[in-house]
Coordinates of C-alpha atoms in Angstrom, one line a residue:
X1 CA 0.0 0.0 0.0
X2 CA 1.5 3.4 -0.8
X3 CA 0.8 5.8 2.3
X4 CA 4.2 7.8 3.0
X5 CA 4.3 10.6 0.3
X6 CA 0.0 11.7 1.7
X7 CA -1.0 14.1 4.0
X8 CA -1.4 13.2 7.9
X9 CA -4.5 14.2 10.0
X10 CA -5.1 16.8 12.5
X11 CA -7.7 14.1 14.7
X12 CA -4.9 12.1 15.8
X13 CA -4.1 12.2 19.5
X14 CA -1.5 9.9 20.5
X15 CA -1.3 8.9 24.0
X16 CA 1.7 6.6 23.1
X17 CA 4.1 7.0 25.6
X18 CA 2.5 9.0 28.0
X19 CA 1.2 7.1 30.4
X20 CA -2.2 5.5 31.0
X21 CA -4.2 8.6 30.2
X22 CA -1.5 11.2 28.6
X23 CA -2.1 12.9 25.8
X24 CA -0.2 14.5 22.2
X25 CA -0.9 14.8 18.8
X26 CA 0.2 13.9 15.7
X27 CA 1.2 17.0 13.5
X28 CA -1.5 17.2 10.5
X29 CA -1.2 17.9 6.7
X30 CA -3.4 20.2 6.6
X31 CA -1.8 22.8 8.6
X32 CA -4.0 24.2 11.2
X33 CA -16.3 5.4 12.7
X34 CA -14.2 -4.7 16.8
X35 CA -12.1 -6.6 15.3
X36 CA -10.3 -7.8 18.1
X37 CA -11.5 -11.3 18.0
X38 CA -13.8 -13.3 20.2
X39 CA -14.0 -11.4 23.5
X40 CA -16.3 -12.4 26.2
X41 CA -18.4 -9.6 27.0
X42 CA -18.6 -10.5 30.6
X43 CA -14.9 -10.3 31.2
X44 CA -14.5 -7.1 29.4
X45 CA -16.9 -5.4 31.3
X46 CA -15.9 -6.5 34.6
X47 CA -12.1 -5.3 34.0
X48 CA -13.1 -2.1 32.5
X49 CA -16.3 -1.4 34.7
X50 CA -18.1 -1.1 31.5
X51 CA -22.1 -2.2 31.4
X52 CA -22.2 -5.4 29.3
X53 CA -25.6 -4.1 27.9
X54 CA -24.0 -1.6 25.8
X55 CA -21.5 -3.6 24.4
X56 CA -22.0 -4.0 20.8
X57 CA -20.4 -6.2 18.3
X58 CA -18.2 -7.8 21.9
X59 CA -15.1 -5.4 21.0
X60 CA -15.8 -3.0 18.0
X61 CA -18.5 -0.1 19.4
X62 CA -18.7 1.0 23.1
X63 CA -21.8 2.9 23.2
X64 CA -20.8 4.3 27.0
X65 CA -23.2 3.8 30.2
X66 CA -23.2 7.6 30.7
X67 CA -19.9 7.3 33.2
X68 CA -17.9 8.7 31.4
X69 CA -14.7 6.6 31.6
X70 CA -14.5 7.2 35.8
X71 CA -11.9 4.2 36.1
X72 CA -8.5 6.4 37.4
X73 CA -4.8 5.2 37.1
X74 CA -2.9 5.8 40.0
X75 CA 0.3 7.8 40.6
X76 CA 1.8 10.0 37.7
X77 CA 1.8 8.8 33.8
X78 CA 5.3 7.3 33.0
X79 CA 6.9 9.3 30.0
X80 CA 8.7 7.5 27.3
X81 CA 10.5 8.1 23.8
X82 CA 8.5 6.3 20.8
X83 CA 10.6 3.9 19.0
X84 CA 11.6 4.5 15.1
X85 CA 8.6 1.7 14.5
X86 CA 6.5 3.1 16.3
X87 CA 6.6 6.7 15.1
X88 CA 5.9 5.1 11.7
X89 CA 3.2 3.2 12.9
X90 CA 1.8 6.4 13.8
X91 CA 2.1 8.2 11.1
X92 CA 0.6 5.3 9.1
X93 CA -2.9 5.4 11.6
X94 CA -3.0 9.0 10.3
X95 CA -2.4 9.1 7.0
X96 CA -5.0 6.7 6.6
X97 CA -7.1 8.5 8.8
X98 CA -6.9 10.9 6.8
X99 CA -7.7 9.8 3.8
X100 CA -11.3 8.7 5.3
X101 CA -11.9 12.0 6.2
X102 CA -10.6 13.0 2.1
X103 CA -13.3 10.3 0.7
X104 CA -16.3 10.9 3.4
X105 CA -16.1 14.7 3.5
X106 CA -17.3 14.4 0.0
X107 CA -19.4 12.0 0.0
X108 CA -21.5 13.3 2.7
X109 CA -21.7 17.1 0.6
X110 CA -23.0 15.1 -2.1
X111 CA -26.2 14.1 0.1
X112 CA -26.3 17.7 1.2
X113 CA -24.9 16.1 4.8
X114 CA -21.8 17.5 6.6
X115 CA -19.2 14.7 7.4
X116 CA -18.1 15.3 11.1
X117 CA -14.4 13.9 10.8
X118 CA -13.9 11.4 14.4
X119 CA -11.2 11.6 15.9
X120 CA -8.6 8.8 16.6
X121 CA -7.1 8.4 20.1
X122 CA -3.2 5.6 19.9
X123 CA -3.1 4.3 23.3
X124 CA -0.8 1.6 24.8
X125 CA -2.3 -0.5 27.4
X126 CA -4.9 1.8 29.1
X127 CA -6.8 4.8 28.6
X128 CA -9.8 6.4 29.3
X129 CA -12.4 7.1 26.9
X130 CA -15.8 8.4 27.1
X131 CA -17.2 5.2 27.1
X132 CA -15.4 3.4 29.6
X133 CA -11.6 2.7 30.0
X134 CA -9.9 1.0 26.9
X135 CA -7.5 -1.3 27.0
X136 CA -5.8 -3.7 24.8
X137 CA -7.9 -6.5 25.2
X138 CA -10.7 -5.1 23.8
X139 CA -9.3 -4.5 20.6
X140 CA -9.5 -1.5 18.4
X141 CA -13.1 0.1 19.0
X142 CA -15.4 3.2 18.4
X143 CA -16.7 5.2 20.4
X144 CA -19.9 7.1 19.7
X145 CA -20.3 9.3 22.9
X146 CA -16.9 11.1 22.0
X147 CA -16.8 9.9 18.4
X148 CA -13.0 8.6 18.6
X149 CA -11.6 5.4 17.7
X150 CA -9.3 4.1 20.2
X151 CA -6.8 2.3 18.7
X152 CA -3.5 0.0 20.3
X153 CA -1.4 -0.3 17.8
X154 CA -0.2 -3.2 18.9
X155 CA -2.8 -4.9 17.6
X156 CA -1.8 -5.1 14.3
X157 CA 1.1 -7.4 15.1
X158 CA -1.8 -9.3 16.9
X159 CA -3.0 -9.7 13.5
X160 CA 0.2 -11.1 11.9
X161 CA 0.9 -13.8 14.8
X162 CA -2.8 -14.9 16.2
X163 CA -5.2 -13.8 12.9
X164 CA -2.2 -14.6 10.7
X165 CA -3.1 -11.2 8.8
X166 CA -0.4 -9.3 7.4
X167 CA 0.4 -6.8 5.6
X168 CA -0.4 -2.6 6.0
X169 CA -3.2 -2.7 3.8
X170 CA -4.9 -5.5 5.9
X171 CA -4.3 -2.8 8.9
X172 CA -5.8 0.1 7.2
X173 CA -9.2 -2.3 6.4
X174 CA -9.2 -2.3 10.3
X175 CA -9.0 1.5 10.9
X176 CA -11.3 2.1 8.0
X177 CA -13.9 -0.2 9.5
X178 CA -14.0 1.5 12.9
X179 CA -13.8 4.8 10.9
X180 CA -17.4 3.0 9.3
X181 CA -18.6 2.5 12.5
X182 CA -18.8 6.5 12.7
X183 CA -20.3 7.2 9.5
X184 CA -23.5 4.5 10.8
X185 CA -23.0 6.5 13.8
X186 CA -23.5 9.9 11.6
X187 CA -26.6 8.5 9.4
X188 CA -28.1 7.4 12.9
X189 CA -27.7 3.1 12.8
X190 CA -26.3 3.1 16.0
X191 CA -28.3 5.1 18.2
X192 CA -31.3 3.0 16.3
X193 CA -29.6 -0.1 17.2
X194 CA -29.1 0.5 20.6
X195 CA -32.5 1.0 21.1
X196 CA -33.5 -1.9 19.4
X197 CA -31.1 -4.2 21.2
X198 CA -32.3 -2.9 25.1
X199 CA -35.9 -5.2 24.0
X200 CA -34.3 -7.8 21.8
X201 CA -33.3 -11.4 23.4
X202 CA -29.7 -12.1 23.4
X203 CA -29.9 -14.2 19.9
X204 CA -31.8 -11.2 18.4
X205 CA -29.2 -8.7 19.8
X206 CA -26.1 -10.3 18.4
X207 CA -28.1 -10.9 14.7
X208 CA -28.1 -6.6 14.8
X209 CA -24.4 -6.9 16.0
X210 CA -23.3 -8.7 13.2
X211 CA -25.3 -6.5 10.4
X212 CA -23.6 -3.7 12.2
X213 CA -20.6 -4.9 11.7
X214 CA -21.2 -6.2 8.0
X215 CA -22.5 -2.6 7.1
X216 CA -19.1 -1.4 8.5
X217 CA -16.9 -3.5 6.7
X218 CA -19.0 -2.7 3.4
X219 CA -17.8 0.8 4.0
X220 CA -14.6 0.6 4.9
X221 CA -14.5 -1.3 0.8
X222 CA -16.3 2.1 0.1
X223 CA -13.4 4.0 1.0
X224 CA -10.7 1.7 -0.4
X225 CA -12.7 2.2 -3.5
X226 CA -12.5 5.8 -3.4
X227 CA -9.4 6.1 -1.7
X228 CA -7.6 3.9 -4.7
X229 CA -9.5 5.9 -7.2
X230 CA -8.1 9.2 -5.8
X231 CA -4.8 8.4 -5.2
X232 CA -3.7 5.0 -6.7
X233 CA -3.3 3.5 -3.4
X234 CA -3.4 -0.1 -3.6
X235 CA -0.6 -2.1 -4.9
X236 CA 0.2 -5.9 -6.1
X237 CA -1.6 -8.4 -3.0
X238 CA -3.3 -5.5 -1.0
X239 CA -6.9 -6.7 -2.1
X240 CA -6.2 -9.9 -0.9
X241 CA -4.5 -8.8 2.3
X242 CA -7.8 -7.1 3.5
X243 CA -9.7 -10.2 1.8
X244 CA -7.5 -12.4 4.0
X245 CA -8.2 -10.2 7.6
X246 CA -11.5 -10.1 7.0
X247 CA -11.5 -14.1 6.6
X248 CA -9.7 -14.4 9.7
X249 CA -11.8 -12.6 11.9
X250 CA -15.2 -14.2 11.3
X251 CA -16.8 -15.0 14.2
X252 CA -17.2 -18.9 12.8
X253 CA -13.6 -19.2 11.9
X254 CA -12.6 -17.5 15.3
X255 CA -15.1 -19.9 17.6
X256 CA -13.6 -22.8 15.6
X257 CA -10.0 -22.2 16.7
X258 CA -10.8 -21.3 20.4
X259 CA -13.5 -23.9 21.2
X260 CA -13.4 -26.5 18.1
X261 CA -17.2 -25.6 16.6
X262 CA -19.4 -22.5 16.1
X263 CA -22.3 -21.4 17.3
X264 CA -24.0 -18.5 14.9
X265 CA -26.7 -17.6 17.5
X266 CA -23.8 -16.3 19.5
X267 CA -22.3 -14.6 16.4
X268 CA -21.6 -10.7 16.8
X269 CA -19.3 -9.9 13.9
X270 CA -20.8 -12.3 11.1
X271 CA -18.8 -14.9 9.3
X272 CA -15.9 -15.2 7.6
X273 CA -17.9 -15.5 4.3
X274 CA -20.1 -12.9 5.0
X275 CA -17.4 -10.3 6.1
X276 CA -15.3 -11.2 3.1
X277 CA -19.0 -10.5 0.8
X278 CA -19.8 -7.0 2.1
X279 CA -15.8 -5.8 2.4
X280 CA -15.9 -6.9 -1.5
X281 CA -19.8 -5.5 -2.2
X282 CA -18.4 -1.9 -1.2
X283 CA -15.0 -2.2 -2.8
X284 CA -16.8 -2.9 -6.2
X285 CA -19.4 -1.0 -6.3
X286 CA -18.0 2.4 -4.2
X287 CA -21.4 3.1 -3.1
X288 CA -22.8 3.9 0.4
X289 CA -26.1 2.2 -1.3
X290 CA -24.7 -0.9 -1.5
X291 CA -24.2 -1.6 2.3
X292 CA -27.6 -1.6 3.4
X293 CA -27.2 -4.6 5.5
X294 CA -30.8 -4.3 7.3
X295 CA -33.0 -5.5 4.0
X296 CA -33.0 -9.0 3.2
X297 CA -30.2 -11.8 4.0
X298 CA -27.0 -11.0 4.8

């Protein structure tokens, strides 16, 4: 994937570095909406203080129970230099941060909408959000009541040794997913879901999970569409690096390596097949139309 010659973004705050709950940001380019496998929902919420109930897709969304992120780290943040690696790591989250915000901005005007760019928050560890404290477990996430994804960039290397999903275009699917968790958050499918999963059973709530999720990796091919249009971004095995992630991070593929069978009724992310269908469905066709994941079969 060529990324190093394009601009950076000005919503990057990297807490790298700084402690549980520091805070920096990434110079811009401009001048001045999970992934993270099978969690178990219980767990999560118990180490992060966060209300199961508003756990959507078991990693991906924190909707917040109104606290506000309360949990505190004790004694003063620990200060460290950023390696080489690390630095470019950053700059990669940003630059193809960035180019979301270049392909939604416009996309949005041409619906007479405004595209409210998120922001993007690179922790290590811990940090607080306004949903709840983030840490690595959970795996990179949105967050709608601050409209941030939090992301651990550690987790990419996650992907090349447990998902066995290389490669930086593979890692930009993931950013552009979450980053398609905020546009459903913009065109109001989350705060509809939400509601709709407080009265659902449990089997009911996880099937709206896991379009949720299919509708976000449907856009995040939206913006690799648009993105390689634009800017020629994609090189030789890129498609199939994001093909292959999204394979490897279907809930049956996942349930099968942890427990040896799947259960779909406990499915929050969809399948491998299905995730690899809508990733391709918005890469072909470029269109926001095409992701409607709430008519018809998924």
């Amino acid at each position: 994937m060529r990324w190093e010659d394009f601009r950076r973004s000005d919503n990057v705050e990297d807490r790298r570095g700084q402690g549980g709950f520091g805070g920096g940001r990434i110079p811009g380019g401009r001048g001045g909406l999970g992934i993270g496998g099978l969690i178990v929902v219980a767990l999560i919420a118990w180490a992060t203080g966060i209300n199961p109930a508003v756990l959507i897709g078991g990693a991906e969304i924190l909707l917040g129970d109104g606290n506000g992120g309360t949990s505190q780290q004790q004694g003063a943040p620990t200060q460290r230099q950023l390696s080489p690696e690390e630095k470019k790591l950053g700059e990669f989250a940003s630059v193809v941060l960035a180019q979301t915000e270049d392909v939604w901005v416009p996309i949005f005007k041409a619906q007479g909408e405004t595209y409210q760019e998120p922001g993007m928050v690179l922790f290590t560890g811990v940090t607080r959000s306004a949903c709840g404290t983030a840490q690595s477990a959970v795996g990179p996430f949105y967050c709608p009541r601050d409209q941030k994804v939090y992301l651990d960039l550690s987790f990419f290397d996650e992907m090349k040794r447990r998902f066995r999903a290389p490669g930086d275009f593979a890692a930009a699917y993931v950013i552009a997913h979450e980053v398609g968790h905020h546009v459903e958050n913009q065109i109001g499918i989350l705060p509809q879901v939400q509601q709709r999963q407080r009265q659902a059973s449990q089997a009911e709530a996880n099937a709206l999970s896991v379009r949720v999720e299919l509708m976000a990796d449907c856009l995040a091919g939206v913006w690799a569409y648009h993105a390689n249009e634009q800017w020629r971004i994609l090189e030789e095995g890129d498609i199939e690096e994001a093909l292959n992630a999204a394979s490897a991070i279907g809930d049956d593929r996942l349930q099968k390596q942890a427990q040896g069978y799947a259960v779909p009724d406990s499915f929050t992310h969809g399948s491998s097949a299905q995730r690899v269908k809508w990733f391709k469905q918005g890469l072909k066709s470029g269109s926001m139309k095409q992701c409607n994941t709430f008519q018809g079969n998924i």
